[in-house]
mmCIF file of C-alpha atoms in Angstrom:
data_model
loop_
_atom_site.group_PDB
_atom_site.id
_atom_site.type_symbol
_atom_site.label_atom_id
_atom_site.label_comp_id
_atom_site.label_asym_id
_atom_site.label_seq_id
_atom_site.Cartn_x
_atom_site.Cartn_y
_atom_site.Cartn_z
ATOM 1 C CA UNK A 1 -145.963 -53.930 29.138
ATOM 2 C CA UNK A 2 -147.670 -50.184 28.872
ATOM 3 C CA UNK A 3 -147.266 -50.849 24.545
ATOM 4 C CA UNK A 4 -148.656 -54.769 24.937
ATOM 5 C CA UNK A 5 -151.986 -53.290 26.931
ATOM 6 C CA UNK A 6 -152.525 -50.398 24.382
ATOM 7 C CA UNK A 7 -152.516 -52.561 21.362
ATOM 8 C CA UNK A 8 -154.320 -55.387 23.467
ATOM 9 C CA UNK A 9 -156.944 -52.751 23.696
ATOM 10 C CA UNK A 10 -156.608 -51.417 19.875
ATOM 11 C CA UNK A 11 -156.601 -54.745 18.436
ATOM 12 C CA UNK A 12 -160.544 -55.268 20.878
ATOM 13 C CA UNK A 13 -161.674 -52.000 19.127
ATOM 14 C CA UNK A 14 -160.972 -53.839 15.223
ATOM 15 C CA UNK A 15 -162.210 -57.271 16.435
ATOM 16 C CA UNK A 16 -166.035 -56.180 17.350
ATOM 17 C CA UNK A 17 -166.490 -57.666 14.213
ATOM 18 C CA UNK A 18 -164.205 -60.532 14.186
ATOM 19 C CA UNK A 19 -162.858 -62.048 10.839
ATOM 20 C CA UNK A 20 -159.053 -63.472 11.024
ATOM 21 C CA UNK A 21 -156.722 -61.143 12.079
ATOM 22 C CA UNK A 22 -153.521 -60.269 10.144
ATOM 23 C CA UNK A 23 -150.651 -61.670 10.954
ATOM 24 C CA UNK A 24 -149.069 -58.659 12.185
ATOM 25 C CA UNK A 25 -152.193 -58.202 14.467
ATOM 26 C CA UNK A 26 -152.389 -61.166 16.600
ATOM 27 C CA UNK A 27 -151.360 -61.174 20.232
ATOM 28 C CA UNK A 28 -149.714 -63.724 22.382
ATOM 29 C CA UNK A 29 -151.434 -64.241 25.578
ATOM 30 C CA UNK A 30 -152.922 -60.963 26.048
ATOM 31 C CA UNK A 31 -154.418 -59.958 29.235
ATOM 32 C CA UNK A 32 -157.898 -60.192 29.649
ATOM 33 C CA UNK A 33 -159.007 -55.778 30.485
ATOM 34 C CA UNK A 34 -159.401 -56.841 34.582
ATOM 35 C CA UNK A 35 -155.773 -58.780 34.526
ATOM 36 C CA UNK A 36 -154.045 -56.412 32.386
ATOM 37 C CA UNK A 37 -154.313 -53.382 34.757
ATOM 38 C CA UNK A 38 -152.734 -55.489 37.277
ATOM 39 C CA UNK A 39 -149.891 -56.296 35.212
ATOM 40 C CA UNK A 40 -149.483 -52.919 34.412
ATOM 41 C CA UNK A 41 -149.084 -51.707 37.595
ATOM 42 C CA UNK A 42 -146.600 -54.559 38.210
ATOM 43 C CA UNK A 43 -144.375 -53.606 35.687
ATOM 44 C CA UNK A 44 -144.058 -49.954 37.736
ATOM 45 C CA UNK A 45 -143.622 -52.163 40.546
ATOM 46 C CA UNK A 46 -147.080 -51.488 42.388
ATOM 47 C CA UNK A 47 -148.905 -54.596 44.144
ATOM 48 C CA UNK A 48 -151.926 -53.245 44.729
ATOM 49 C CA UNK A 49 -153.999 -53.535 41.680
ATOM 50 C CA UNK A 50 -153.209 -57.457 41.433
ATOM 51 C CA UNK A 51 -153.732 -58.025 45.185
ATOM 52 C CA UNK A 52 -157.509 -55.977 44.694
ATOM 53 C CA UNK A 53 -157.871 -58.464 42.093
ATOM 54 C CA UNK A 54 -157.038 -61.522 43.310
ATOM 55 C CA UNK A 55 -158.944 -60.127 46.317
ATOM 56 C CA UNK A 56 -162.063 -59.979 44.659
ATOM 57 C CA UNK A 57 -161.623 -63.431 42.663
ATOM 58 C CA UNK A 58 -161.596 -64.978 45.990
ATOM 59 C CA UNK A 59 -164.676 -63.242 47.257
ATOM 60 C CA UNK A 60 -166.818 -64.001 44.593
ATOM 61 C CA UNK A 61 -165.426 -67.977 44.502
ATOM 62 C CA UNK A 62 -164.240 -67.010 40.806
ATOM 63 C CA UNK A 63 -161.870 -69.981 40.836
ATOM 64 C CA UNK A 64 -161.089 -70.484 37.606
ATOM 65 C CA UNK A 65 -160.386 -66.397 36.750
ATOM 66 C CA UNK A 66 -158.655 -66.940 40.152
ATOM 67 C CA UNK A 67 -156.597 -69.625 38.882
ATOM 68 C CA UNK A 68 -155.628 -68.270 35.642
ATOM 69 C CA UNK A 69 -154.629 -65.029 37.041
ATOM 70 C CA UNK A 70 -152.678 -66.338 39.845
ATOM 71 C CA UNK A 71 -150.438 -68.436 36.816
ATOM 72 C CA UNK A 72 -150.486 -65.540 35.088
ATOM 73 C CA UNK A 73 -148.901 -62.803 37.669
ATOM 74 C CA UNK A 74 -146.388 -65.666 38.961
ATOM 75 C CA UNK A 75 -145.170 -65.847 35.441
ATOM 76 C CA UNK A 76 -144.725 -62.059 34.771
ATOM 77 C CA UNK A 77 -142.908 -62.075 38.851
ATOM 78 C CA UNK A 78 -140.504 -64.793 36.895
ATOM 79 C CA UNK A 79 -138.526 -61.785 35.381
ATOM 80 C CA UNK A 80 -139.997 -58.988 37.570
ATOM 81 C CA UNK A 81 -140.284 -59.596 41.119
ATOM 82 C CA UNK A 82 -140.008 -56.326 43.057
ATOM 83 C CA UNK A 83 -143.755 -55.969 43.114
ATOM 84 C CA UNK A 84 -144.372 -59.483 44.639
ATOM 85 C CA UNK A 85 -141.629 -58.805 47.018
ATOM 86 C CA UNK A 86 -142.571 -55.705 48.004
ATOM 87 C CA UNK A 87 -146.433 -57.217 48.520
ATOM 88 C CA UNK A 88 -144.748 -59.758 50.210
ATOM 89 C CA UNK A 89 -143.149 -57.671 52.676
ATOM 90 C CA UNK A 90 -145.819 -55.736 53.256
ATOM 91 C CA UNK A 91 -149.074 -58.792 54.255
ATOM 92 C CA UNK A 92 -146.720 -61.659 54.610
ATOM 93 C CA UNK A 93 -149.720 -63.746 55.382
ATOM 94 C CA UNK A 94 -151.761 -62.325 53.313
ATOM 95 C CA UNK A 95 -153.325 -65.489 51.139
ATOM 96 C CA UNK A 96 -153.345 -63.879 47.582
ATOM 97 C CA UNK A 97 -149.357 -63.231 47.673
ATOM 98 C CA UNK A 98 -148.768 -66.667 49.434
ATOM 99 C CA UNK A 99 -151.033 -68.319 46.548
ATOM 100 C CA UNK A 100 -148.582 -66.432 43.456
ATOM 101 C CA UNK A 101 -145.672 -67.012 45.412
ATOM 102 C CA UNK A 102 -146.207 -70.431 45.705
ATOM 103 C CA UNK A 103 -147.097 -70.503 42.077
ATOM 104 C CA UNK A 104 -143.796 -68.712 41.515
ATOM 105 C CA UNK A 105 -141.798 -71.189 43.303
ATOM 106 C CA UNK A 106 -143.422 -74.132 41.155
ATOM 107 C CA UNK A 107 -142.450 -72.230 37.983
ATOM 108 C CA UNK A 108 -139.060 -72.063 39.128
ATOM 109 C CA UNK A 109 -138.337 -75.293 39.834
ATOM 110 C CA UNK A 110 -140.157 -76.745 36.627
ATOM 111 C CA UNK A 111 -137.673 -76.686 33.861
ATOM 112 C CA UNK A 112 -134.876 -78.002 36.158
ATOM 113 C CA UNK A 113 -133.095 -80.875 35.484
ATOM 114 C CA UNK A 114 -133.676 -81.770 39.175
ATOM 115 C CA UNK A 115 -137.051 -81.009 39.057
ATOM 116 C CA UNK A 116 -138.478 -83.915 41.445
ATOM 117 C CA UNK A 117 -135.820 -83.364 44.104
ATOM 118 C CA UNK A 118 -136.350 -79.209 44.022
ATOM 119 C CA UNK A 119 -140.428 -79.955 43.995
ATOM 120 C CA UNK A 120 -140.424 -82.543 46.638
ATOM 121 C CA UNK A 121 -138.366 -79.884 49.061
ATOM 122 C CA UNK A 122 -141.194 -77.458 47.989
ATOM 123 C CA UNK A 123 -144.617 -79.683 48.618
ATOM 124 C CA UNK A 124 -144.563 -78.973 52.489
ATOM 125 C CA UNK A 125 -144.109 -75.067 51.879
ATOM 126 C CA UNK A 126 -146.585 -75.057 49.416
ATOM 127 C CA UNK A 127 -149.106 -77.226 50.928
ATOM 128 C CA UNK A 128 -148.631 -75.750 53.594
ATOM 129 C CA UNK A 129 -149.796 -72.113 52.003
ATOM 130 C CA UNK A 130 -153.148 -74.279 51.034
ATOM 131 C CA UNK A 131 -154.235 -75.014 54.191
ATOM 132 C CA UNK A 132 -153.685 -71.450 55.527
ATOM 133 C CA UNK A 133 -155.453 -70.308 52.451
ATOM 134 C CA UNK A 134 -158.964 -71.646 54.348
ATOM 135 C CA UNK A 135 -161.749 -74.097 54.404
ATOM 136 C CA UNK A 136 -162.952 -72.673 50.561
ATOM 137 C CA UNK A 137 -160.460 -71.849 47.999
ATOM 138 C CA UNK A 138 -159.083 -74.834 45.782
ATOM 139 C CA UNK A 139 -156.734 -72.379 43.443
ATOM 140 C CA UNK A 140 -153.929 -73.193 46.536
ATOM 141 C CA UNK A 141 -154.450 -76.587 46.256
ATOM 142 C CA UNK A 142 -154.429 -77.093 42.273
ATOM 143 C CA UNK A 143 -150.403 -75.537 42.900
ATOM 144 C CA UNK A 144 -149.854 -78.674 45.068
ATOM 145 C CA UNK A 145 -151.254 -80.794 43.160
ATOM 146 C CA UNK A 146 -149.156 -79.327 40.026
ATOM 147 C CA UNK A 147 -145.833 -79.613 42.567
ATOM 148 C CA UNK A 148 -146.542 -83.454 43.467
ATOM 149 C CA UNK A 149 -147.085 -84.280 39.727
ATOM 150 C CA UNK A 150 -143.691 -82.724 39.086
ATOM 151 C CA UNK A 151 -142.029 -84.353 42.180
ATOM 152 C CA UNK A 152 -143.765 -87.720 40.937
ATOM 153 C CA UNK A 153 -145.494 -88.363 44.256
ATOM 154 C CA UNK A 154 -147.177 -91.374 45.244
ATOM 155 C CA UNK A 155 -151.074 -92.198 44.158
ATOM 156 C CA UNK A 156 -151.764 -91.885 47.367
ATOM 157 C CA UNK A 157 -150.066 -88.729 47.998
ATOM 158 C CA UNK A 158 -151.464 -87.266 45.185
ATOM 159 C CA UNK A 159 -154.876 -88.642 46.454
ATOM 160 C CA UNK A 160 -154.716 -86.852 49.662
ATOM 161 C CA UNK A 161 -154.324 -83.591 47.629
ATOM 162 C CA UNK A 162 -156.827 -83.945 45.223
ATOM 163 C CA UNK A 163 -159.491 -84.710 48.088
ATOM 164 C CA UNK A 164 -158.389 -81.041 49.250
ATOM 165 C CA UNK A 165 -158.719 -79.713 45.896
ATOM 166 C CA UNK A 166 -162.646 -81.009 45.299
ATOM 167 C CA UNK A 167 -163.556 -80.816 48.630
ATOM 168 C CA UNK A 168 -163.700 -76.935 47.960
ATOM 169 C CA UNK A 169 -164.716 -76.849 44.593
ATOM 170 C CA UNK A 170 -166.061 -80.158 42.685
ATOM 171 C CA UNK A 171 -165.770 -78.520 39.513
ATOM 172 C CA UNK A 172 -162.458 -76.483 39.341
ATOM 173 C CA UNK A 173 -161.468 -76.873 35.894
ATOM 174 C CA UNK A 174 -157.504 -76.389 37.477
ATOM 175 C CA UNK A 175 -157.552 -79.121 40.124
ATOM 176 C CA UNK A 176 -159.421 -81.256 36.981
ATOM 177 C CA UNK A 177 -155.868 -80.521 34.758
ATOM 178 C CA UNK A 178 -153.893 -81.577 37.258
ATOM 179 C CA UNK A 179 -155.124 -84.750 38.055
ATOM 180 C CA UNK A 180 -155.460 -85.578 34.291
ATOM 181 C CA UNK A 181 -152.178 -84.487 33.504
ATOM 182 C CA UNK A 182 -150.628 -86.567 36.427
ATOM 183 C CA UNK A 183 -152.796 -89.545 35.085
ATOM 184 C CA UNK A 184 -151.544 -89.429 31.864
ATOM 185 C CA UNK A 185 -147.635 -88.570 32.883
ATOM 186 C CA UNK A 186 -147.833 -91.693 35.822
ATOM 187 C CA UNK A 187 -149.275 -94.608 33.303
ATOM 188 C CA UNK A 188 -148.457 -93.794 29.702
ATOM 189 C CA UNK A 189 -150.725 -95.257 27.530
ATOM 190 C CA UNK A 190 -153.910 -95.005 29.465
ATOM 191 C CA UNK A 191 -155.547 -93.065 26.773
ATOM 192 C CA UNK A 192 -159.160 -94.656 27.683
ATOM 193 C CA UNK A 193 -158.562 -93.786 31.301
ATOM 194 C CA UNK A 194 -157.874 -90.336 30.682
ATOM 195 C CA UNK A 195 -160.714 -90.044 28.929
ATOM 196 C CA UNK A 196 -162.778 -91.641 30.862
ATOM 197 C CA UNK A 197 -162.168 -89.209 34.005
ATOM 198 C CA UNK A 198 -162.680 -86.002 31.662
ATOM 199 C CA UNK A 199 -166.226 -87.747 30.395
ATOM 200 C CA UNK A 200 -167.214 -88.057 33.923
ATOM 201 C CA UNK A 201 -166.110 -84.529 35.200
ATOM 202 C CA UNK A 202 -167.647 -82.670 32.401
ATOM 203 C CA UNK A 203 -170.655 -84.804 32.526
ATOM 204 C CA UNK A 204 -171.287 -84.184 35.974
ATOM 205 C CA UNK A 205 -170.247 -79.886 35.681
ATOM 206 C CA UNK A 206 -172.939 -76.912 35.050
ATOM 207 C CA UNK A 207 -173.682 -76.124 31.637
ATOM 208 C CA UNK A 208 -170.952 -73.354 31.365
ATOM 209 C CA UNK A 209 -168.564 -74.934 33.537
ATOM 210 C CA UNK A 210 -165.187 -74.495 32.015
ATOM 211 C CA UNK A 211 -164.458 -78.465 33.531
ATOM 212 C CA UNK A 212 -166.834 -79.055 30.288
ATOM 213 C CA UNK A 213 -163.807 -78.903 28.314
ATOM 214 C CA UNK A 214 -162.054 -81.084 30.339
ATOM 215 C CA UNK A 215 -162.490 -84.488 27.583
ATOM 216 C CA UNK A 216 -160.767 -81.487 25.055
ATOM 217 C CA UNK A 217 -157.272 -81.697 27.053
ATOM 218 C CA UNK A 218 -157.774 -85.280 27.441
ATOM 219 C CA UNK A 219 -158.183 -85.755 23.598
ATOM 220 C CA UNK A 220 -155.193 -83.188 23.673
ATOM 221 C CA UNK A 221 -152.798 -85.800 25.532
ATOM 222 C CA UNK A 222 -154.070 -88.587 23.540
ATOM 223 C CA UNK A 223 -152.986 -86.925 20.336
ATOM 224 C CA UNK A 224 -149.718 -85.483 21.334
ATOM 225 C CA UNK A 225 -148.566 -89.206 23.169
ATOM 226 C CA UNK A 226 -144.998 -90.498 21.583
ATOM 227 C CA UNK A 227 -146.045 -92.482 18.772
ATOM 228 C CA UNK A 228 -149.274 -90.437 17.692
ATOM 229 C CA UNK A 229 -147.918 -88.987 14.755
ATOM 230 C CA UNK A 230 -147.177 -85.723 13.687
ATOM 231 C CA UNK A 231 -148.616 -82.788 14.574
ATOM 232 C CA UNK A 232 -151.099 -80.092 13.093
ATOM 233 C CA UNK A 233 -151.062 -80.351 8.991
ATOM 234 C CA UNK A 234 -151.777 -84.151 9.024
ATOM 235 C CA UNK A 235 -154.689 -85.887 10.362
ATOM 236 C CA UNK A 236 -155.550 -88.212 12.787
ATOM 237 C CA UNK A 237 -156.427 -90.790 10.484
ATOM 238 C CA UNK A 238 -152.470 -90.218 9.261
ATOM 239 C CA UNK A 239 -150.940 -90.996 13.134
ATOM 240 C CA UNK A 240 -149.311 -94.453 13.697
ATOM 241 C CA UNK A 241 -150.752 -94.558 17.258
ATOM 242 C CA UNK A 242 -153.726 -97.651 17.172
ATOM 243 C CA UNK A 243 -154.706 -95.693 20.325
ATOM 244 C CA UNK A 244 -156.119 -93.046 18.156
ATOM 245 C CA UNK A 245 -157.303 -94.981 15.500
ATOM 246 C CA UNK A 246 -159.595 -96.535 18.503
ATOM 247 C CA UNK A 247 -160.697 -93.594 20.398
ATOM 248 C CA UNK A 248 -161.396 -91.794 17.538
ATOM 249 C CA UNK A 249 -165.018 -91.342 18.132
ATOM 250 C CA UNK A 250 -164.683 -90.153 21.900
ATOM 251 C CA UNK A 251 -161.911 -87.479 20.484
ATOM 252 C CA UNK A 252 -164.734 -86.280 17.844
ATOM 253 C CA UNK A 253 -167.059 -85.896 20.996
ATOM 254 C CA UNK A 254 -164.652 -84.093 22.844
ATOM 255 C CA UNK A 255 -164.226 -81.883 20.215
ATOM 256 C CA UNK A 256 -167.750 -81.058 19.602
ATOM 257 C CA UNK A 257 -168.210 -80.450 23.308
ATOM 258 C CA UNK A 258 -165.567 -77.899 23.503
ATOM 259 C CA UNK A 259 -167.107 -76.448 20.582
ATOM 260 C CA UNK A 260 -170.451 -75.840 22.298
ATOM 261 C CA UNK A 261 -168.856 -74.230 25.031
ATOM 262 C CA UNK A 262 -166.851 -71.767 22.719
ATOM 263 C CA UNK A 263 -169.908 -70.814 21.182
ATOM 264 C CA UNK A 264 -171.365 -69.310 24.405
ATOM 265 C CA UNK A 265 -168.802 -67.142 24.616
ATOM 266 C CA UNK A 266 -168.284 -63.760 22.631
ATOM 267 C CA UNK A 267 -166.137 -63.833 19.650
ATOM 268 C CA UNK A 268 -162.778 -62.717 20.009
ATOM 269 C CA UNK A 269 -162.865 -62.755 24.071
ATOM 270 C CA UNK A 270 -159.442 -63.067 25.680
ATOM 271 C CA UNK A 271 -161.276 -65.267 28.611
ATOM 272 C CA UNK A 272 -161.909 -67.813 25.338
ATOM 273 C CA UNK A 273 -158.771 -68.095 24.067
ATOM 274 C CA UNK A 274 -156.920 -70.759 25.375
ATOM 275 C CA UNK A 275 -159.856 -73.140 24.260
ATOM 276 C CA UNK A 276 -160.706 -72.208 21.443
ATOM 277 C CA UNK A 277 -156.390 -72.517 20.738
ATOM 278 C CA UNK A 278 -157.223 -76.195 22.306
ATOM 279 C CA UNK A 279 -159.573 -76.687 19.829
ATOM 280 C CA UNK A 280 -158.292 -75.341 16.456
ATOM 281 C CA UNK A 281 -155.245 -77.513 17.451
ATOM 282 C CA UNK A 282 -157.584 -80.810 18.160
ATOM 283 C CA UNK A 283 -159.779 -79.827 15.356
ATOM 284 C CA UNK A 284 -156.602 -79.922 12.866
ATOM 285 C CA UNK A 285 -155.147 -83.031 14.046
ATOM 286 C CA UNK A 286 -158.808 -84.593 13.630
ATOM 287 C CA UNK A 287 -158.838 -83.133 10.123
ATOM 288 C CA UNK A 288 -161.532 -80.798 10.571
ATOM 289 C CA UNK A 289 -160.507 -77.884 8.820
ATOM 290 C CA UNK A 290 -163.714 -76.464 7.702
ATOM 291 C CA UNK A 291 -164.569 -76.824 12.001
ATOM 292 C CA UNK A 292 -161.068 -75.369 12.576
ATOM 293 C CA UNK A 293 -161.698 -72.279 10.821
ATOM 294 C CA UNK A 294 -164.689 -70.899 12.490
ATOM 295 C CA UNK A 295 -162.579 -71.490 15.437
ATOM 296 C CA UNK A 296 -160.153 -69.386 14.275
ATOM 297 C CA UNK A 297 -162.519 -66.926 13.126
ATOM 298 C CA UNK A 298 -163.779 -66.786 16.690
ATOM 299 C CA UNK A 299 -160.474 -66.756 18.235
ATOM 300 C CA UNK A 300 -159.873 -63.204 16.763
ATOM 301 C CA UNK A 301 -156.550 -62.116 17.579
ATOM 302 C CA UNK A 302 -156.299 -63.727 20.656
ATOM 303 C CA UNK A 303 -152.938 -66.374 20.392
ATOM 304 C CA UNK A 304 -152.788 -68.522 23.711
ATOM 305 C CA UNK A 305 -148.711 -70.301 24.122
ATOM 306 C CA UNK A 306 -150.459 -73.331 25.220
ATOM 307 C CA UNK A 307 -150.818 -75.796 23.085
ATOM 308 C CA UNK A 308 -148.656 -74.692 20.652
ATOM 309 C CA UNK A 309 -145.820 -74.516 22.937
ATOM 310 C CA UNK A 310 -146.245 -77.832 22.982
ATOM 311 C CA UNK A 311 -146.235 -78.790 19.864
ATOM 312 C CA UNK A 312 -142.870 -81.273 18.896
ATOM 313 C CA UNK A 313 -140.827 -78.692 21.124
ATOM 314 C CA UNK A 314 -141.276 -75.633 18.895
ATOM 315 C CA UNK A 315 -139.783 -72.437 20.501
ATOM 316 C CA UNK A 316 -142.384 -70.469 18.851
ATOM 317 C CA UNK A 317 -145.541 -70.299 19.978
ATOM 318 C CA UNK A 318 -146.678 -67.569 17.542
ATOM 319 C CA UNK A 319 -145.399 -68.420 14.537
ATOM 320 C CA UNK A 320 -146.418 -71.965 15.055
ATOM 321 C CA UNK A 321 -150.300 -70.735 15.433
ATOM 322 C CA UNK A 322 -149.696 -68.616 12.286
ATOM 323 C CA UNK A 323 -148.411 -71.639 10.308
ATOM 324 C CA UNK A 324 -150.917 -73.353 11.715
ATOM 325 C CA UNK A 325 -153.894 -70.651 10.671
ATOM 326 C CA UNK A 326 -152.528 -70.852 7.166
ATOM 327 C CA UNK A 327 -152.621 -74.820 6.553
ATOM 328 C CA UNK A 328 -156.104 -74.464 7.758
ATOM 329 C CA UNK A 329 -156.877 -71.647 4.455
ATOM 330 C CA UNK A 330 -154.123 -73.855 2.332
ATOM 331 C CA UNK A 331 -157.186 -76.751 2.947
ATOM 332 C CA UNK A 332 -159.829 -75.046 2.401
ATOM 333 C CA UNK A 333 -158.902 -73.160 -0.342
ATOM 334 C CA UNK A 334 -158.088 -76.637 -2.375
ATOM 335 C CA UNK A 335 -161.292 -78.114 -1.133
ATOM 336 C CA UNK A 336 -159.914 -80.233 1.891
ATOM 337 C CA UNK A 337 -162.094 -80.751 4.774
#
């Protein structure tokens, strides 16, 4: 962990000017420099630094750094859990280690083949945590949601839950994944719906809401639906789906939206990552190389799992991106846009 910070922070030091990095320079998922301390610390098996920081995420209402830190420790507690344990044991009602726990115990139970049964034990528990979590924070809340997606609740369960979510925070970017992720996993298909609900969320979201890049995931599950072709390396216009064929203008949007937002946000900036990631993948599959590029050039070093985790069930993340990154200067290079 110590050797993944200190290049984290080496690799920051070369990017001030950011061109592409080598491939023997990119990172996967690196901490941003307030959530890497705290996973330092965890890795010696100290709480504190992750409970001052999820502390102070939920005193400033930073709900999506909340969020993303939250999935981020209950990941790392996956295969070292001494430190959550011992924070546990320690403030058992304390609301930021009942908000990764919770997280933890969704993780858990998500790559088992009884997955619904396991969740739908877990929903009471975990909603449960949400409601002692207070009248303000939706990062509890977005977990639930998560678990009754994986259980396959009701609409109306899921309903209830997503009231809770907004009701705190109308534009948490989390809670807005969530809900578009169970929409697209409970009625297959419903590209234009998905869509539809991102439009409105980001349409209705502050300027540099990170819910503004909500349409991006939707044009995300349109493009990776069974029958939508292959994935980055051929283009849209390629994919069998007549669902893409027809939405094609709205997934252009989407993509140009999420490129606005990237572009208020420094160049190679861990925070960015994941969407600009989003994007190059989108960008690709729309055939947009030339667009793809400055994304990448952007992106710096910073590799993100998601999508490319994702991506027709590849067990590499990294070297995915990488072949990825190199199609994109194959295209260019012979005068492909």
């Amino acid at each position: 962990m110590l050797r993944a910070f200190l290049r984290t922070a080496a690799a920051r030091a070369r990017s001030r000017s950011p061109r592409p990095a080598p491939d023997d320079d990119v990172l996967l998922d690196a901490p941003d420099d307030r959530l890497a301390p705290a996973l330092v610390a965890a890795a010696r098996g100290e709480h504190a630094p992750a409970a001052g920081l999820l502390a102070g995420t939920r005193a400033n209402a930073e709900w999506d750094h909340r969020d993303r830190y939250a999935t981020r420790l209950a990941a790392f507690a996956r295969s070292r859990a001494e430190w959550l344990d011992a924070w546990r044991a320690t403030a058992p009602d304390d609301p930021d280690a009942l908000l990764v726990t919770a997280r933890l115990t969704v993780h858990r139970h998500w790559d088992s083949p009884a997955r619904s049964e396991l969740l739908r034990e877990v929903i009471p528990s975990v909603v449960a945590a949400a409601e002692a979590a207070g009248p303000v924070d939706p990062v509890p809340w977005r977990t639930a949601l998560d678990a009754a997606r994986g259980a396959r609740a009701p609409h109306a369960e899921f309903e209830r839950l997503w009231e809770q979510a907004v009701r705190r925070s109308p534009h948490h970017y989390g809670s807005h994944v969530a809900a578009l992720e169970y929409l697209a996993d409970t009625s297959p298909g419903a590209h234009g719906e998905c869509l539809d609900f991102a439009e409105t969320a980001a349409q209705d979201a502050p300027e540099d809401a990170l819910v503004r890049a909500l349409p991006l995931r939707a044009a995300f599950a349109c493009l990776t639906a069974p029958g939508t072709g292959p994935g980055p390396g051929a283009s849209a216009e390629g994919a069998t789906a007549a669902t893409v064929r027809t939405h094609r203008p709205r997934l252009d949007a989407a993509a140009d939206r999420a490129t606005a937002l990237s572009a208020a946000h420094p160049a190679a900036d861990p925070w960015a990552a994941e969407l600009r990631n989003l994007l190059v993948y989108v960008l690709v599959r729309l055939g947009r190389h030339r667009d793809a590029a400055e994304q990448l050039r952007l992106t710096g070093p910073y590799v993100t799992s998601f999508p490319w985790d994702r991506d027709t069930g590849d067990p590499d993340p990294l070297g995915r991106f990488l072949q990825v990154r190199a199609d994109v200067r194959a295209h260019l290079e012979t005068g492909a846009h």
